[in-house]
Coordinates of C-alpha atoms in Angstrom, one line a residue:
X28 CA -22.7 -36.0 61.4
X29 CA -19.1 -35.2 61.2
X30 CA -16.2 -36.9 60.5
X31 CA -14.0 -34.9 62.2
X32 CA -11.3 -35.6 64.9
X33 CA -11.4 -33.8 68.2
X34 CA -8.6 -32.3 69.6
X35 CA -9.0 -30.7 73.0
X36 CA -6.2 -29.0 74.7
X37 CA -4.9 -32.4 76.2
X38 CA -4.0 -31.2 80.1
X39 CA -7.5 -29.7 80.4
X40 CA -9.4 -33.0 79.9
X41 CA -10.7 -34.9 82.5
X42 CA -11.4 -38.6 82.4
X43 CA -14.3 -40.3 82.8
X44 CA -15.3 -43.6 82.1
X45 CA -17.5 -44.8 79.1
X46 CA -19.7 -46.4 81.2
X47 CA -20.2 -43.4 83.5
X48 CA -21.4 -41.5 80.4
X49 CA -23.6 -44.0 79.5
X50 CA -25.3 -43.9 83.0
X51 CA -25.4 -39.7 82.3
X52 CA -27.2 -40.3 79.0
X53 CA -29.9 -42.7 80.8
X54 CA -30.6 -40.5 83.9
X55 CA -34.0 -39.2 82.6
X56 CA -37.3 -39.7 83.0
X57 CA -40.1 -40.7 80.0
X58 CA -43.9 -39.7 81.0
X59 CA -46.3 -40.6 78.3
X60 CA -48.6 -38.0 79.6
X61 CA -46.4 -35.9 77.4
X62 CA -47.5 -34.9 74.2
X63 CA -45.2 -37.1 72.0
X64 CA -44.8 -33.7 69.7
X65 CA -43.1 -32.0 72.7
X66 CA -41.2 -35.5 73.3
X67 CA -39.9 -35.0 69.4
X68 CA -39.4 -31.5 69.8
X69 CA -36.9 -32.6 72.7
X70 CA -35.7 -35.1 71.0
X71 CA -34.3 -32.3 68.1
X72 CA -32.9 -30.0 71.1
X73 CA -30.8 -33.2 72.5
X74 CA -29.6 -33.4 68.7
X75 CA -29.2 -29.4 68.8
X76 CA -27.2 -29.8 72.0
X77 CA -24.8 -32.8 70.9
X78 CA -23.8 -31.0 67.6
X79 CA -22.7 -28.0 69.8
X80 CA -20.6 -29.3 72.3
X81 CA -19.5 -31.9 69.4
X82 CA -18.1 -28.6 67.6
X83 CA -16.8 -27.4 70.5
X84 CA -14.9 -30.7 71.1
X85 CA -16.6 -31.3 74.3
X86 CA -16.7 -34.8 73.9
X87 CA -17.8 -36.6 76.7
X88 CA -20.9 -34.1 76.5
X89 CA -21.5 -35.4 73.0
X90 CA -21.6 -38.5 73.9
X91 CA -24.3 -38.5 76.7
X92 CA -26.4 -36.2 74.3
X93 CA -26.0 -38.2 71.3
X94 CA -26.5 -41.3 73.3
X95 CA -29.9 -39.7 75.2
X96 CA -30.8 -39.2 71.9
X97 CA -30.4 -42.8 70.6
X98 CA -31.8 -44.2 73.9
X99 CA -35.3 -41.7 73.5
X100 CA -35.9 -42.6 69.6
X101 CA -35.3 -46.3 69.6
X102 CA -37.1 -47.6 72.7
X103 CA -39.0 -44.9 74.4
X104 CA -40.4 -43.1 71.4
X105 CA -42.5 -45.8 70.1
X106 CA -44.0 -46.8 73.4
X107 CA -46.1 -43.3 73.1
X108 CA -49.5 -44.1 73.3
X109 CA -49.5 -41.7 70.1
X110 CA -46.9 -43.1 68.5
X111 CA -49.7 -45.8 67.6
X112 CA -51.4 -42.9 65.1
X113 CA -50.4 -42.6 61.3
X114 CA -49.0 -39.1 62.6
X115 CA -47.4 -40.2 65.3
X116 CA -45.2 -43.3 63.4
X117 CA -44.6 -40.4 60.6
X118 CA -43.2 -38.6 63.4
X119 CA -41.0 -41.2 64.8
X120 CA -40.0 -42.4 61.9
X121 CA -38.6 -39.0 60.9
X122 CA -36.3 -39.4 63.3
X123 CA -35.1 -42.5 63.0
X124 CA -33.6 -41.5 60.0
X125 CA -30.7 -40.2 62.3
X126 CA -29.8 -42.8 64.0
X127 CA -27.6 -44.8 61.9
X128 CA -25.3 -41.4 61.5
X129 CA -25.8 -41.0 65.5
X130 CA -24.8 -44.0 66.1
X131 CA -21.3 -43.9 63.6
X132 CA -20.6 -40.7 65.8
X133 CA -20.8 -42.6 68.9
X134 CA -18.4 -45.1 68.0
X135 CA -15.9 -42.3 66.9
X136 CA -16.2 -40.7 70.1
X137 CA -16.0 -43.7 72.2
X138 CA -12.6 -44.5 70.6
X139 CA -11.4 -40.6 70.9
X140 CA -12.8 -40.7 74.6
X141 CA -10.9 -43.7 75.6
X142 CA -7.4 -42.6 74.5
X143 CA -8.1 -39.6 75.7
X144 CA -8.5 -41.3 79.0
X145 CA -5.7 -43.5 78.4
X146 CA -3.4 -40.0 77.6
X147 CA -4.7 -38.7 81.0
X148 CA -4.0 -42.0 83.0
X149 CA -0.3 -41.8 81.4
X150 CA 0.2 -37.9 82.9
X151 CA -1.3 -38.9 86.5
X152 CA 1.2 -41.7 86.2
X153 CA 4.4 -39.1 85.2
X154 CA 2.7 -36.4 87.9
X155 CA 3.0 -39.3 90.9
X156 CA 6.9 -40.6 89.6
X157 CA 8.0 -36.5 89.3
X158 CA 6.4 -36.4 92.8
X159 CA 8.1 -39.2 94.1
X160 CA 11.4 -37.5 92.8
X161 CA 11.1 -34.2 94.1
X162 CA 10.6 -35.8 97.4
X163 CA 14.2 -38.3 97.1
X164 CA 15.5 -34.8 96.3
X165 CA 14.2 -32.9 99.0
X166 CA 15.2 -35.5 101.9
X167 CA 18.7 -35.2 100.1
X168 CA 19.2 -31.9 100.5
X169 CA 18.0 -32.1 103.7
X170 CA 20.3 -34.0 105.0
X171 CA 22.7 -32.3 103.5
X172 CA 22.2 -29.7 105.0
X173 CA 22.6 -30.9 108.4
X174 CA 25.9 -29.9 110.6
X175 CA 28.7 -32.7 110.3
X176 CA 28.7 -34.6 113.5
X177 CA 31.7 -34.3 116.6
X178 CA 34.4 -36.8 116.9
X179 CA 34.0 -38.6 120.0
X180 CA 37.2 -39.8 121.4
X181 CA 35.7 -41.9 124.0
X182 CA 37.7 -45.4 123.6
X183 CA 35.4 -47.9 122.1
X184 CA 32.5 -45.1 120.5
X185 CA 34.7 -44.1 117.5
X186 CA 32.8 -41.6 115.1
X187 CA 29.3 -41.3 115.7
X188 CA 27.6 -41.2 111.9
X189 CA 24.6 -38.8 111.1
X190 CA 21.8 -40.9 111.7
X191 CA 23.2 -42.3 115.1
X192 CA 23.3 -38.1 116.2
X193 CA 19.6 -37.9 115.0
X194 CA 18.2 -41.1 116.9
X195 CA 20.5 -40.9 119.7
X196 CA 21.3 -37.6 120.2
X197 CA 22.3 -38.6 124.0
X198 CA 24.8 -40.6 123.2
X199 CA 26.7 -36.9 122.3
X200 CA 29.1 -35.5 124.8
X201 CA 28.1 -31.7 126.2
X202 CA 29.0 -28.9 124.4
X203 CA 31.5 -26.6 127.0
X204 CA 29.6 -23.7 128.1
X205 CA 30.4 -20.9 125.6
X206 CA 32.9 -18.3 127.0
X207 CA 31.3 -14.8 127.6
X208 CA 34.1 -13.0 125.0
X209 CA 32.8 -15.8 122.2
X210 CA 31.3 -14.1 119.4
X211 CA 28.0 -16.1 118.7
X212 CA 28.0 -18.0 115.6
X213 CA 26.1 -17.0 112.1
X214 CA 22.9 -18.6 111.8
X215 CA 22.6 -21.1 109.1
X216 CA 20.9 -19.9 106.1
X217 CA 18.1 -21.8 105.5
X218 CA 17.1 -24.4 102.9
X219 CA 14.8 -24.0 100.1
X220 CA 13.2 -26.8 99.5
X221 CA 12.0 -27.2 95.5
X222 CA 8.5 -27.7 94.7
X223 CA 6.5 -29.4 92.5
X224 CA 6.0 -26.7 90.2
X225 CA 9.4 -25.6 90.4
X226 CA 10.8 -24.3 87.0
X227 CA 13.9 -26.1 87.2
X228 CA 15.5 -29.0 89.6
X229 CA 19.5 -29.3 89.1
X230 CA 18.9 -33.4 90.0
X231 CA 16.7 -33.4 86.8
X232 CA 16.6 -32.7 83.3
X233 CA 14.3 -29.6 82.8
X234 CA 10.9 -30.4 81.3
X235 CA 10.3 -30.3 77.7
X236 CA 7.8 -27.4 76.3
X237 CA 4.6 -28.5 75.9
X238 CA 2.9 -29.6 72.6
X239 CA 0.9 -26.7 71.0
X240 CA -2.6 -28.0 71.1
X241 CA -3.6 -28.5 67.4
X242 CA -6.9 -26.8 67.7
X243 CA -7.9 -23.7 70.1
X244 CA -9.5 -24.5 73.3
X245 CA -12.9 -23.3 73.8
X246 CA -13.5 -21.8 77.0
X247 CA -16.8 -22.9 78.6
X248 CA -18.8 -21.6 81.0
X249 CA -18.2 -23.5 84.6
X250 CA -21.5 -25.2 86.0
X251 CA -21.2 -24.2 89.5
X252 CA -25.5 -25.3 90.6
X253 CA -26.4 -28.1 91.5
X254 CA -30.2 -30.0 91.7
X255 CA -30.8 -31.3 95.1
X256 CA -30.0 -35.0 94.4
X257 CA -26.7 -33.3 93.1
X258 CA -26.6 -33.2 89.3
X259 CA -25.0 -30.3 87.7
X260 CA -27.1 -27.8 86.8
X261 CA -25.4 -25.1 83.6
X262 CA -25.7 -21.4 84.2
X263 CA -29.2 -20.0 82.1
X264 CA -28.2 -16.1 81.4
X265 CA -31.7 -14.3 81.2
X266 CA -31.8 -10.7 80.3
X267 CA -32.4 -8.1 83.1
X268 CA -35.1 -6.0 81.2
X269 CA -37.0 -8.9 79.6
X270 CA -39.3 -8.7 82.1
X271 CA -40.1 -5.4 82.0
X272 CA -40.8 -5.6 78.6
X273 CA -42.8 -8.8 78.7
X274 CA -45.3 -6.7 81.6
X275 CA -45.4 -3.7 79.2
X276 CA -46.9 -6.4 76.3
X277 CA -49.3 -7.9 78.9
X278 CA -50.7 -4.8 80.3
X279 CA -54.0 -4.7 78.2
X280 CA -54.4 -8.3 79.4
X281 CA -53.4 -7.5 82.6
X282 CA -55.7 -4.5 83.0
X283 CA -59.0 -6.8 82.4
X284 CA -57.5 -9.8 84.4
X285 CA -56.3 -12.5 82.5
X286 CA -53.0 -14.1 81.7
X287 CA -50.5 -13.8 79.5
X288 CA -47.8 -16.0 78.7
X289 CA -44.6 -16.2 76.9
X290 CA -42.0 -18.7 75.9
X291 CA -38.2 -18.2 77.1
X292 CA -35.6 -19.4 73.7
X293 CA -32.4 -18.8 73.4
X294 CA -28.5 -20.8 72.5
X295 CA -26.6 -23.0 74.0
X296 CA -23.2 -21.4 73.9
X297 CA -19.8 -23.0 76.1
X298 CA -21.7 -25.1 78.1
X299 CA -24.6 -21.8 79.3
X300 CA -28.1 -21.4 77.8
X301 CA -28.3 -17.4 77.1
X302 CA -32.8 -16.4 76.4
X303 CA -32.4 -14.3 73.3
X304 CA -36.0 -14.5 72.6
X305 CA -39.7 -14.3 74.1
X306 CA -41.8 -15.7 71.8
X307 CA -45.6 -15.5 72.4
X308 CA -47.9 -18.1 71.2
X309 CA -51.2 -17.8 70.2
X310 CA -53.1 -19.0 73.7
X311 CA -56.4 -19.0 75.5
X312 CA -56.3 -16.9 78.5
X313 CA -58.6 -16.3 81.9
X314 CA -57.9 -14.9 85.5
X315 CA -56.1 -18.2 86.6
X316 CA -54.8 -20.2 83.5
X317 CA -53.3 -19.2 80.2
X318 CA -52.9 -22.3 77.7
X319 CA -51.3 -22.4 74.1
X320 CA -52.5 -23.6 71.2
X321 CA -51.4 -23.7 67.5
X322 CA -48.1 -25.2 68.6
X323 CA -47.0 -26.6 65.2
X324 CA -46.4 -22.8 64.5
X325 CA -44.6 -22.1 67.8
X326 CA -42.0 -25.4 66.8
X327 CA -42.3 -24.6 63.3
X328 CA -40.9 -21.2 64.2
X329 CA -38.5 -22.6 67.1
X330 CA -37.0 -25.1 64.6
X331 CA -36.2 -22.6 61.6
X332 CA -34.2 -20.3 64.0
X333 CA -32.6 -23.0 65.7
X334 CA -33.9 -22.1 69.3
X335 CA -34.2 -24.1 72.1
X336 CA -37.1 -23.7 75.1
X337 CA -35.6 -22.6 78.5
X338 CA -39.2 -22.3 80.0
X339 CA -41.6 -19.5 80.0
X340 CA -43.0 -16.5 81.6
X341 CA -46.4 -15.6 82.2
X342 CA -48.4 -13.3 84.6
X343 CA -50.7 -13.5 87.3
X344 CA -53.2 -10.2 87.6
X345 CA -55.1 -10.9 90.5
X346 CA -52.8 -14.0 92.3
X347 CA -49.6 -13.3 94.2
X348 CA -46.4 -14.8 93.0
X349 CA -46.1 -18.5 93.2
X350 CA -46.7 -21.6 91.0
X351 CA -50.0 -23.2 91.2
X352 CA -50.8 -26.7 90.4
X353 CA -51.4 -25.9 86.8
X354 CA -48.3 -23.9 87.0
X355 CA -46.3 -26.8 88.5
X356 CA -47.5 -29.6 86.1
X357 CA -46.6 -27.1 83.4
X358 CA -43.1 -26.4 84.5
X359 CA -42.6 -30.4 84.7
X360 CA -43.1 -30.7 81.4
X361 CA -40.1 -27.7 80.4
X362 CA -38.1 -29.9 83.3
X363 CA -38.2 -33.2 82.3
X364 CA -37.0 -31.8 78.6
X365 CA -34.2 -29.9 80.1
X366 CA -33.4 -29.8 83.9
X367 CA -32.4 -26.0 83.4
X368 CA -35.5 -24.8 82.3
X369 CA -37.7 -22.3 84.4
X370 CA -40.4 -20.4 85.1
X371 CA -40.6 -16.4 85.4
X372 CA -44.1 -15.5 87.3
X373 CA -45.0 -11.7 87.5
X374 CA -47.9 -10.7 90.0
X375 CA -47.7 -6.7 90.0
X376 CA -50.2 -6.3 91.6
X377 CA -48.3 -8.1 94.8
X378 CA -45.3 -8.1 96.6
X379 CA -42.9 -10.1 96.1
X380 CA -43.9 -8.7 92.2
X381 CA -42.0 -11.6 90.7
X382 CA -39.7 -14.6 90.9
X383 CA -37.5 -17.0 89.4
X384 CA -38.3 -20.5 89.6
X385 CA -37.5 -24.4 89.6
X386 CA -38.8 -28.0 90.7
X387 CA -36.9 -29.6 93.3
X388 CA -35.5 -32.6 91.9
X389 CA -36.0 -34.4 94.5
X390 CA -38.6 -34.4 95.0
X391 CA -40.8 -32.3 93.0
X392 CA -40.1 -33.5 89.6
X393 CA -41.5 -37.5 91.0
X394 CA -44.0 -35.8 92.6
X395 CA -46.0 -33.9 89.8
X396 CA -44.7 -36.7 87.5
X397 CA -46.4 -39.2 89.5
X398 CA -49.2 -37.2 90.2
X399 CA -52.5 -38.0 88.7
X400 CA -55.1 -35.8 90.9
X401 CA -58.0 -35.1 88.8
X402 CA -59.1 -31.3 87.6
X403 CA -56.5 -28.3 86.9
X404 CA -56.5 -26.9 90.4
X405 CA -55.9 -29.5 93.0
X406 CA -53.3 -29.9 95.9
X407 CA -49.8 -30.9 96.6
X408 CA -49.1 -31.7 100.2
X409 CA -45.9 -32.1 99.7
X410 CA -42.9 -29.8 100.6
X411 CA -40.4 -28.3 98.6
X412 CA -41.7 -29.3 95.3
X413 CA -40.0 -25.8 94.0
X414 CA -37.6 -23.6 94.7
X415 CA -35.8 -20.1 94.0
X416 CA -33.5 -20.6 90.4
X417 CA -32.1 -17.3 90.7
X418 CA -28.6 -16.6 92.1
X419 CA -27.0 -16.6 94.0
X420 CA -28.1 -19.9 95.3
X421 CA -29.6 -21.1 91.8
X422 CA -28.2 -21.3 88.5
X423 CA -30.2 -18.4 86.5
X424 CA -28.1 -15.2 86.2
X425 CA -30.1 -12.2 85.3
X426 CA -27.7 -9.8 83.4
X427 CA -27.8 -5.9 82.4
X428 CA -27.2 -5.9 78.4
X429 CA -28.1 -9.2 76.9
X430 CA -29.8 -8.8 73.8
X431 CA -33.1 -10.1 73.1
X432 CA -36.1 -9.7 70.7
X433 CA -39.9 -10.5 71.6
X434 CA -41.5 -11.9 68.2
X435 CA -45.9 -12.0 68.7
X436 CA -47.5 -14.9 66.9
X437 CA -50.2 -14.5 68.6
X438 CA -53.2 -14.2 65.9
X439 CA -51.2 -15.6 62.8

């Protein structure tokens, strides 16, 4: 944990409540059907995450994360049917030792968060009165502007003031016809009205220069995707010829008709995930499933390079491109982790040859969580349990040039 106080560029932060964070940080989903060594392994990528955006002064992200964190250890954690095991308290116990530090941070970042909110509420307040202002100015000059009204020397009407002429302009004597040698008049040049953003108002004192921020602004990424019950979705950056090169691996699998499958890792960098890696696992493989196993080396290996899993990729040699039931109970798992993960299927032996995929949240995600349909291949009648993640209606962006490396464990 860090001690540290944030200081993000002060006209760029938004405000939003504590207890709308809080609600953020407890909008997920705990299925003990889980492993609860993939629920850890999450648990460490919600730590990952919060230290990020933490040092990248992203506060109200740090918050939820550190807060989801807190939430999943303390009281979901140790409801794991395998938390009951000597392994599994050894594992939950482990990371309770982070909560006490966790839950110091949280109390540093509530305080920052709320007068950073109270800052903002203060320049909306100053905004609105400049506002009001500019707008006493405006109808000033405007009717300043305005033409000085005739004399009428009708006994008992006097001088006829301004705003009698504008609401009742027929109380005004005629005008005389012009005569035809009368040279018409100039038009009035017009007004110019000053905006909001004008640089300078001669009714007002001009601005003073902004403070220098005391630390440099990180420019994120902007989370433009959506799920369907509307919760942001951040941009995953996948590599263009990753796939490519994942096929050319699989091709003696491929060529005898089994599976092969691979996991997606990568960074979280300005609020984007970026794959720079495709790890395989070691894995069991036939025609329609392909399953890992020795997964304390895959984590092992995903911990010591700091990685976190965006989802995987995996072929199907005799099947056109879609998820199956395995597939889709497999891809919940990756999901309820971290909504951005996906799932890459290559058929090449079909057309389409491969696509990009998601589970509709709603309402796939409740319906394979829910599901309890004995026997790996068994129906979904339901509609729309996934979709296209790819762009430009999703939020994977496949990119020319991103590195990557493929590490094999299979076999060691």
């Amino acid at each position: 944990m860090s001690d540290r106080t944030e200081s993000p560029a002060a006209a760029a932060y938004v405000p939003v409540p504590i207890s709308e964070l809080v609600d953020k940080a407890m909008a997920y989903e705990f299925n003990a059907t889980i492993s609860l060594r993939h629920w850890a392994h999450s648990a460490g990528a919600l730590m990952k995450q919060a230290r990020i955006y933490d040092g990248e002064q992203q506060v109200g992200q740090a918050y939820v994360l550190y807060y989801r964190y807190a939430q999943l250890v303390v009281n979901s954690l140790w409801t794991h049917p395998e938390a009951k095991t000597a392994a599994g308290k050894k594992l939950v116990t482990g990371l309770m030792k982070e909560i006490k530090p966790v839950l110091a941070r949280l109390e540093e970042l509530r305080a920052t968060i709320t007068q950073l909110n109270r800052e903002a509420e203060a320049r909306e307040r100053e905004t609105a009165r400049r506002r009001d202002e500019l707008e006493q100015l405006r109808r000033q000059t405007e009717r300043a502007a305005r033409p000085a009204p005739p004399i009428d020397d009708r006994p008992g009407l006097g001088a006829i003031d301004d705003l009698a002429v504008a609401n009742h302009p027929e109380l005004l004597p005629r005008p005389p016809p012009p005569r035809a040698e009368t040279a018409p008049a100039e038009p009035a040049e017009p007004v110019a009205y000053p905006s909001l953003d004008s640089p300078a108002v001669p009714a007002l004192p001009p601005r003073p220069p902004p403070a220098p921020p005391t630390a440099a602004r990180v420019v994120e990424h902007r989370t433009t995707s959506k799920t369907e019950g509307g919760s942001p979705l951040r941009t995953l950056y996948l590599p263009a010829d990753l796939r490519a090169a994942f096929l050319d691996l699989a091709a003696p699998n491929t060529a005898r008709k089994l599976e092969t499958c691979g996991i997606l890792c990568g960074k979280l960098n300005r609020n984007a995930f970026f794959v720079t890696s495709l790890v395989i696992p070691d894995q069991d493989s036939t025609s329609d499933t392909c399953a890992t196993k020795n997964e304390e080396a895959l984590f092992e290996y995903l911990d010591q390079h700091d990685l976190f899993t965006l989802g995987w990729i995996h072929t199907h040699p005799t099947q056109t491109c879609f998820l199956s039931s395995v597939d889709l109970h497999t891809q919940n798992s990756y999901q309820l982790m971290l909504p951005e993960s996906i799932a890459v299927v290559c058929a090449p032996r079909h057309e389409p040859s491969w696509g990009v995929f998601r589970l509709t949240d709603p309402p796939g995600i409740g319906v394979v969580s829910d599901c309890r349909a004995p026997g790996l291949f068994h129906p979904h009648p339901e509609k729309n349990i996934y979709t296209q993640a790819g762009r430009p209606s999703g939020h994977v962006s496949i990119r020319d040039g991103l590195p990557y490396k493929i590490v094999d464990l299979r076999g060691k």
